[in-house]
Amino acid sequence: MMRSFINSNKARYLVSGAWNTLFGYSVMVALYEIFSPSLNIIFIAILANVAAITMAFLTYKCFVFHTKGNWFLEYVKSYLVYGSLTVLNIFLTWLLVEQMGISIWISQGICIPIAVVISYVGHSRFTFKNSA
């Protein structure tokens, strides 16, 4: 049973997700350190998100779901999944922190697992739907 999980899309998704989180965090920090004197943080965040979503797309396409072709369409779909998650995360963070008085640390501890599950479902059933 454990062996089948380790070889499953879900396990590969979790490994990819850990890598993608580290990559996205590192890119954001690096771009901020390099460009903060001259660029607005919103522009830096946009650049970092483009890089992070692109990396996530590549790892999910090539390592997790192993789909063939459809590069552009799947790339656009990945932005739709992440865009929806961003809206949900902003709403949940607002609700938990501003309305319920929960600390940001706990709030993100609640939001991240929700985002992981929703993004897996979104990518497996929408972005990379034709995968085996």
Coordinates of N, CA, C and O in Angstrom, one line a residue:
M1 N 0.8 -1.2 0.0 CA 0.0 0.0 0.0 C 0.9 1.3 0.0 O 0.6 2.2 -0.7
M2 N 1.9 1.3 0.9 CA 2.8 2.4 0.9 C 3.5 2.6 -0.4 O 3.7 3.7 -0.9
R3 N 3.9 1.5 -1.0 CA 4.6 1.6 -2.3 C 3.7 2.2 -3.4 O 4.2 3.0 -4.2
S4 N 2.5 1.8 -3.4 CA 1.6 2.4 -4.4 C 1.4 3.9 -4.2 O 1.2 4.6 -5.2
F5 N 1.3 4.3 -2.9 CA 1.2 5.8 -2.7 C 2.5 6.5 -3.2 O 2.4 7.5 -3.8
I6 N 3.7 5.9 -2.9 CA 4.9 6.6 -3.2 C 5.0 6.7 -4.8 O 5.5 7.7 -5.3
N7 N 4.5 5.8 -5.5 CA 4.5 5.8 -7.0 C 3.3 6.5 -7.6 O 3.2 6.5 -8.8
S8 N 2.5 7.1 -6.7 CA 1.2 7.7 -7.2 C 1.4 9.2 -7.6 O 2.4 9.8 -7.3
N9 N 0.5 9.7 -8.4 CA 0.5 11.1 -8.7 C 0.4 12.0 -7.5 O 1.0 13.0 -7.5
K10 N -0.3 11.5 -6.5 CA -0.4 12.3 -5.3 C 0.9 12.5 -4.6 O 1.2 13.6 -4.1
A11 N 1.7 11.5 -4.5 CA 3.0 11.6 -3.8 C 3.9 12.5 -4.7 O 4.6 13.3 -4.1
R12 N 3.9 12.2 -6.0 CA 4.7 13.1 -6.9 C 4.3 14.5 -6.8 O 5.1 15.5 -6.9
Y13 N 3.0 14.7 -6.7 CA 2.4 16.1 -6.5 C 2.9 16.8 -5.3 O 3.3 17.9 -5.3
L14 N 3.0 16.0 -4.2 CA 3.5 16.6 -2.9 C 4.9 16.9 -3.0 O 5.4 18.0 -2.5
V15 N 5.7 16.1 -3.6 CA 7.2 16.3 -3.8 C 7.3 17.6 -4.7 O 8.1 18.5 -4.4
S16 N 6.6 17.6 -5.8 CA 6.7 18.8 -6.7 C 6.2 20.0 -6.0 O 6.8 21.1 -6.2
G17 N 5.2 19.9 -5.2 CA 4.7 21.1 -4.5 C 5.7 21.6 -3.5 O 5.8 22.8 -3.3
A18 N 6.4 20.7 -2.8 CA 7.5 21.2 -1.9 C 8.5 21.9 -2.7 O 9.0 23.0 -2.2
W19 N 9.0 21.4 -3.8 CA 10.0 22.0 -4.6 C 9.4 23.4 -5.1 O 10.1 24.4 -5.1
N20 N 8.2 23.4 -5.6 CA 7.6 24.6 -6.2 C 7.5 25.7 -5.1 O 7.7 26.9 -5.4
T21 N 7.2 25.3 -3.9 CA 7.1 26.3 -2.8 C 8.4 26.9 -2.5 O 8.6 28.1 -2.4
L22 N 9.4 26.0 -2.4 CA 10.8 26.5 -2.2 C 11.3 27.4 -3.3 O 11.8 28.5 -3.1
F23 N 11.0 27.0 -4.5 CA 11.4 27.8 -5.7 C 10.7 29.1 -5.7 O 11.4 30.2 -5.9
G24 N 9.4 29.1 -5.5 CA 8.6 30.4 -5.6 C 9.1 31.4 -4.5 O 9.3 32.6 -4.7
Y25 N 9.3 30.8 -3.3 CA 9.8 31.6 -2.2 C 11.2 32.2 -2.5 O 11.4 33.4 -2.3
S26 N 12.0 31.4 -3.0 CA 13.4 31.8 -3.3 C 13.4 32.9 -4.4 O 14.2 33.9 -4.3
V27 N 12.6 32.7 -5.4 CA 12.5 33.7 -6.5 C 12.0 35.0 -6.0 O 12.6 36.1 -6.4
M28 N 11.0 35.0 -5.2 CA 10.4 36.2 -4.7 C 11.5 37.0 -3.8 O 11.7 38.2 -4.0
V29 N 12.2 36.2 -3.0 CA 13.2 36.9 -2.1 C 14.3 37.4 -3.0 O 14.8 38.6 -2.8
A30 N 14.8 36.6 -3.9 CA 15.9 37.1 -4.8 C 15.5 38.3 -5.6 O 16.3 39.3 -5.7
L31 N 14.3 38.2 -6.3 CA 13.9 39.4 -7.1 C 13.7 40.6 -6.2 O 14.1 41.7 -6.6
Y32 N 13.2 40.4 -5.0 CA 13.0 41.6 -4.1 C 14.4 42.2 -3.7 O 14.6 43.4 -3.8
E33 N 15.3 41.3 -3.4 CA 16.7 41.8 -3.0 C 17.4 42.5 -4.2 O 18.0 43.5 -4.0
I34 N 17.2 42.0 -5.4 CA 17.8 42.6 -6.6 C 17.1 43.9 -7.0 O 17.8 44.9 -7.3
F35 N 15.8 43.9 -7.1 CA 15.1 45.0 -7.7 C 14.3 45.9 -6.8 O 13.7 46.9 -7.3
S36 N 14.2 45.7 -5.5 CA 13.4 46.5 -4.6 C 13.9 48.0 -4.6 O 13.0 48.9 -4.5
P37 N 15.1 48.3 -4.8 CA 15.4 49.7 -4.9 C 14.8 50.5 -6.1 O 14.5 51.7 -6.0
S38 N 14.5 49.7 -7.2 CA 14.0 50.4 -8.4 C 12.6 50.0 -8.8 O 12.0 50.7 -9.6
L39 N 12.1 48.8 -8.3 CA 10.8 48.4 -8.8 C 9.8 48.3 -7.6 O 10.2 47.9 -6.5
N40 N 8.6 48.5 -7.9 CA 7.5 48.4 -6.9 C 7.3 46.9 -6.5 O 7.5 46.0 -7.4
I41 N 7.0 46.7 -5.3 CA 6.9 45.3 -4.8 C 5.8 44.5 -5.5 O 5.9 43.3 -5.7
I42 N 4.7 45.2 -6.0 CA 3.7 44.5 -6.7 C 4.2 44.0 -8.0 O 3.9 42.9 -8.4
F43 N 5.0 44.8 -8.7 CA 5.6 44.4 -10.0 C 6.6 43.2 -9.7 O 6.6 42.2 -10.5
I44 N 7.3 43.3 -8.7 CA 8.3 42.2 -8.3 C 7.5 40.9 -8.0 O 7.8 39.8 -8.5
A45 N 6.3 41.0 -7.3 CA 5.5 39.9 -7.0 C 4.9 39.3 -8.2 O 4.8 38.0 -8.4
I46 N 4.5 40.1 -9.2 CA 4.0 39.6 -10.5 C 5.1 38.8 -11.2 O 4.8 37.7 -11.7
L47 N 6.3 39.3 -11.3 CA 7.4 38.6 -11.9 C 7.6 37.3 -11.2 O 7.8 36.2 -11.9
A48 N 7.7 37.3 -9.9 CA 7.9 36.1 -9.1 C 6.8 35.1 -9.3 O 7.1 33.9 -9.5
N49 N 5.6 35.5 -9.4 CA 4.5 34.6 -9.6 C 4.5 34.0 -11.0 O 4.2 32.8 -11.2
V50 N 4.9 34.7 -12.0 CA 5.0 34.2 -13.4 C 6.1 33.1 -13.4 O 5.9 32.0 -13.9
A51 N 7.2 33.4 -12.7 CA 8.3 32.3 -12.7 C 7.8 31.1 -11.9 O 8.1 30.0 -12.3
A52 N 7.2 31.4 -10.7 CA 6.7 30.2 -9.9 C 5.6 29.4 -10.5 O 5.7 28.2 -10.5
I53 N 4.7 30.0 -11.2 CA 3.6 29.3 -11.9 C 4.2 28.5 -13.1 O 3.8 27.4 -13.3
T54 N 5.2 29.1 -13.7 CA 5.8 28.4 -14.9 C 6.6 27.2 -14.4 O 6.5 26.1 -15.0
M55 N 7.3 27.3 -13.3 CA 8.0 26.2 -12.7 C 7.0 25.1 -12.3 O 7.2 23.9 -12.5
A56 N 6.0 25.5 -11.6 CA 4.9 24.5 -11.1 C 4.3 23.8 -12.3 O 4.2 22.6 -12.3
F57 N 4.0 24.6 -13.4 CA 3.4 24.0 -14.6 C 4.4 22.9 -15.1 O 4.0 21.8 -15.4
L58 N 5.6 23.2 -15.3 CA 6.6 22.3 -15.8 C 6.8 21.1 -15.0 O 6.8 19.9 -15.5
T59 N 6.9 21.2 -13.7 CA 7.0 20.0 -12.8 C 5.8 19.2 -12.8 O 5.9 17.9 -12.9
Y60 N 4.6 19.8 -12.8 CA 3.4 19.0 -12.9 C 3.2 18.3 -14.2 O 2.8 17.1 -14.3
K61 N 3.5 19.0 -15.3 CA 3.3 18.4 -16.6 C 4.3 17.3 -16.8 O 3.9 16.2 -17.3
C62 N 5.6 17.5 -16.5 CA 6.6 16.5 -16.8 C 6.8 15.5 -15.8 O 7.2 14.3 -16.1
F63 N 6.6 15.8 -14.5 CA 7.0 14.9 -13.4 C 5.7 14.2 -12.8 O 5.8 13.0 -12.4
V64 N 4.6 14.9 -12.7 CA 3.5 14.4 -12.0 C 2.5 13.7 -13.0 O 2.1 12.5 -12.9
F65 N 2.0 14.5 -14.0 CA 0.9 14.0 -14.8 C 1.4 13.4 -16.1 O 0.6 12.7 -16.8
H66 N 2.6 13.7 -16.6 CA 3.2 13.1 -17.8 C 2.3 13.3 -19.0 O 2.2 12.4 -19.8
T67 N 1.7 14.5 -19.2 CA 0.8 14.7 -20.4 C 1.7 15.0 -21.6 O 2.8 15.5 -21.4
K68 N 1.2 14.7 -22.7 CA 1.9 15.0 -24.0 C 1.2 16.1 -24.7 O 0.0 16.2 -24.7
G69 N 2.0 16.9 -25.4 CA 1.4 18.0 -26.2 C 0.6 19.0 -25.3 O 0.8 19.1 -24.1
N70 N -0.2 19.8 -26.0 CA -1.1 20.7 -25.3 C -0.4 21.7 -24.4 O -1.0 22.2 -23.4
W71 N 0.8 22.0 -24.7 CA 1.6 22.9 -23.8 C 0.9 24.2 -23.5 O 0.8 24.6 -22.3
F72 N 0.6 24.9 -24.6 CA 0.0 26.3 -24.3 C -1.3 26.2 -23.6 O -1.5 27.0 -22.6
L73 N -2.2 25.3 -24.0 CA -3.5 25.2 -23.4 C -3.4 24.8 -21.9 O -4.0 25.4 -21.0
E74 N -2.5 23.9 -21.6 CA -2.4 23.5 -20.2 C -1.7 24.6 -19.4 O -2.0 24.8 -18.2
Y75 N -0.8 25.4 -20.0 CA -0.2 26.5 -19.3 C -1.2 27.5 -19.0 O -1.3 28.0 -17.8
V76 N -2.1 27.8 -19.9 CA -3.2 28.8 -19.6 C -4.1 28.3 -18.5 O -4.5 29.0 -17.6
K77 N -4.5 27.0 -18.6 CA -5.3 26.4 -17.6 C -4.7 26.4 -16.2 O -5.4 26.6 -15.2
S78 N -3.4 26.3 -16.2 CA -2.7 26.3 -14.9 C -2.8 27.7 -14.2 O -3.0 27.9 -13.0
Y79 N -2.8 28.8 -15.1 CA -3.1 30.1 -14.6 C -4.5 30.3 -14.0 O -4.7 31.0 -13.1
L80 N -5.4 29.6 -14.7 CA -6.8 29.7 -14.2 C -7.0 29.0 -12.8 O -7.6 29.5 -11.9
V81 N -6.3 27.9 -12.7 CA -6.3 27.2 -11.4 C -5.7 28.0 -10.3 O -6.3 28.3 -9.2
Y82 N -4.5 28.6 -10.6 CA -3.8 29.4 -9.6 C -4.5 30.7 -9.3 O -4.5 31.2 -8.2
G83 N -5.1 31.3 -10.4 CA -5.8 32.5 -10.2 C -7.0 32.3 -9.2 O -7.3 33.1 -8.3
S84 N -7.7 31.2 -9.4 CA -8.9 30.9 -8.5 C -8.4 30.7 -7.1 O -9.0 31.1 -6.1
L85 N -7.2 30.0 -7.0 CA -6.7 29.7 -5.6 C -6.2 31.0 -5.0 O -6.4 31.2 -3.8
T86 N -5.7 31.9 -5.8 CA -5.3 33.2 -5.2 C -6.5 34.0 -4.6 O -6.4 34.5 -3.5
V87 N -7.6 34.0 -5.4 CA -8.8 34.7 -4.9 C -9.3 34.0 -3.6 O -9.6 34.7 -2.6
L88 N -9.3 32.7 -3.6 CA -9.8 31.9 -2.5 C -8.9 32.2 -1.3 O -9.4 32.4 -0.1
N89 N -7.6 32.2 -1.5 CA -6.6 32.4 -0.4 C -6.8 33.8 0.2 O -6.8 34.0 1.4
I90 N -7.0 34.8 -0.7 CA -7.2 36.2 -0.2 C -8.4 36.2 0.7 O -8.4 36.8 1.8
F91 N -9.5 35.6 0.2 CA -10.8 35.7 0.9 C -10.6 34.9 2.3 O -11.0 35.5 3.3
L92 N -10.1 33.7 2.2 CA -9.9 33.0 3.5 C -9.0 33.7 4.5 O -9.3 33.7 5.7
T93 N -7.9 34.3 4.0 CA -7.0 35.0 4.9 C -7.8 36.2 5.5 O -7.7 36.4 6.7
W94 N -8.5 36.9 4.7 CA -9.3 38.0 5.2 C -10.3 37.6 6.3 O -10.4 38.1 7.4
L95 N -11.0 36.5 6.0 CA -12.0 36.0 6.9 C -11.4 35.5 8.2 O -11.9 35.9 9.3
L96 N -10.3 34.7 8.1 CA -9.7 34.1 9.3 C -9.0 35.2 10.1 O -9.2 35.2 11.4
V97 N -8.3 36.1 9.5 CA -7.5 37.1 10.2 C -8.3 38.3 10.7 O -8.4 38.6 11.8
E98 N -9.0 38.9 9.7 CA -9.7 40.2 10.0 C -11.0 40.0 10.7 O -11.4 40.7 11.5
Q99 N -11.8 38.9 10.3 CA -13.1 38.7 10.8 C -13.1 37.8 12.0 O -13.9 38.0 12.9
M100 N -12.2 36.8 12.1 CA -12.3 35.8 13.2 C -11.2 36.0 14.2 O -11.1 35.4 15.2
G101 N -10.2 36.9 13.9 CA -9.1 37.2 14.8 C -8.1 36.1 15.0 O -7.4 36.1 16.0
I102 N -8.0 35.3 14.0 CA -7.0 34.2 14.0 C -5.6 34.8 13.5 O -5.6 35.6 12.6
S103 N -4.5 34.4 14.1 CA -3.2 34.9 13.7 C -2.9 34.5 12.2 O -3.4 33.5 11.7
I104 N -2.1 35.3 11.6 CA -1.7 35.0 10.2 C -1.0 33.7 10.1 O -1.2 33.0 9.1
W105 N -0.2 33.3 11.1 CA 0.5 32.0 11.0 C -0.5 30.9 11.0 O -0.3 29.9 10.2
I106 N -1.5 30.9 11.9 CA -2.5 29.8 11.9 C -3.3 29.9 10.7 O -3.7 28.9 10.1
S107 N -3.7 31.1 10.2 CA -4.5 31.3 9.0 C -3.8 30.6 7.8 O -4.5 29.9 7.1
Q108 N -2.6 30.8 7.6 CA -1.9 30.2 6.5 C -1.7 28.7 6.7 O -1.7 28.0 5.7
G109 N -1.6 28.3 7.9 CA -1.6 26.9 8.2 C -2.9 26.2 7.9 O -2.9 25.0 7.5
I110 N -3.9 26.9 7.9 CA -5.3 26.4 7.4 C -5.4 26.5 5.9 O -5.9 25.6 5.3
C111 N -5.0 27.6 5.4 CA -5.2 27.9 3.9 C -4.3 27.0 3.0 O -4.7 26.6 2.0
I112 N -3.1 26.8 3.4 CA -2.1 26.0 2.6 C -2.6 24.6 2.3 O -2.7 24.2 1.1
P113 N -3.0 23.8 3.3 CA -3.5 22.5 3.0 C -4.8 22.5 2.1 O -4.9 21.6 1.2
I114 N -5.6 23.5 2.3 CA -6.8 23.6 1.5 C -6.4 23.9 0.0 O -6.9 23.3 -0.9
A115 N -5.4 24.8 -0.2 CA -4.9 25.1 -1.5 C -4.3 23.9 -2.2 O -4.4 23.7 -3.4
V116 N -3.5 23.1 -1.4 CA -2.9 21.9 -2.0 C -3.9 20.9 -2.5 O -3.8 20.5 -3.6
V117 N -5.0 20.7 -1.7 CA -6.0 19.8 -2.2 C -6.7 20.3 -3.4 O -6.9 19.6 -4.4
I118 N -7.1 21.6 -3.3 CA -7.9 22.2 -4.5 C -7.0 22.2 -5.7 O -7.5 22.0 -6.8
S119 N -5.7 22.6 -5.6 CA -4.9 22.7 -6.7 C -4.7 21.3 -7.3 O -4.6 21.1 -8.6
Y120 N -4.5 20.3 -6.5 CA -4.4 18.9 -7.0 C -5.6 18.5 -7.9 O -5.5 18.0 -9.0
V121 N -6.8 18.7 -7.3 CA -8.0 18.4 -8.0 C -8.1 19.2 -9.3 O -8.5 18.7 -10.3
G122 N -7.8 20.5 -9.2 CA -7.9 21.4 -10.3 C -7.0 21.0 -11.4 O -7.3 20.9 -12.6
H123 N -5.7 20.7 -11.1 CA -4.8 20.3 -12.1 C -5.1 18.9 -12.6 O -5.0 18.6 -13.8
S124 N -5.5 17.9 -11.8 CA -5.7 16.6 -12.3 C -7.0 16.5 -13.1 O -7.1 15.7 -14.0
R125 N -8.0 17.3 -12.8 CA -9.3 17.2 -13.5 C -9.5 18.3 -14.5 O -10.5 18.2 -15.3
F126 N -8.6 19.3 -14.5 CA -8.8 20.4 -15.5 C -7.6 20.7 -16.3 O -7.5 20.5 -17.5
T127 N -6.5 21.1 -15.7 CA -5.3 21.5 -16.4 C -4.7 20.4 -17.2 O -4.4 20.5 -18.4
F128 N -4.5 19.2 -16.5 CA -3.9 18.0 -17.1 C -4.9 16.9 -17.2 O -4.6 15.7 -17.0
K129 N -6.1 17.2 -17.6 CA -7.2 16.3 -17.6 C -6.9 15.0 -18.4 O -7.4 13.9 -18.1
N130 N -6.2 15.1 -19.5 CA -6.0 13.9 -20.4 C -4.9 13.0 -19.9 O -4.4 12.1 -20.6
S131 N -4.4 13.2 -18.6 CA -3.3 12.3 -18.1 C -3.9 11.0 -17.7 O -5.1 10.8 -17.5
A132 N -3.0 10.0 -17.6 CA -3.4 8.7 -17.3 C -3.6 8.6 -15.8 O -3.0 9.3 -15.0

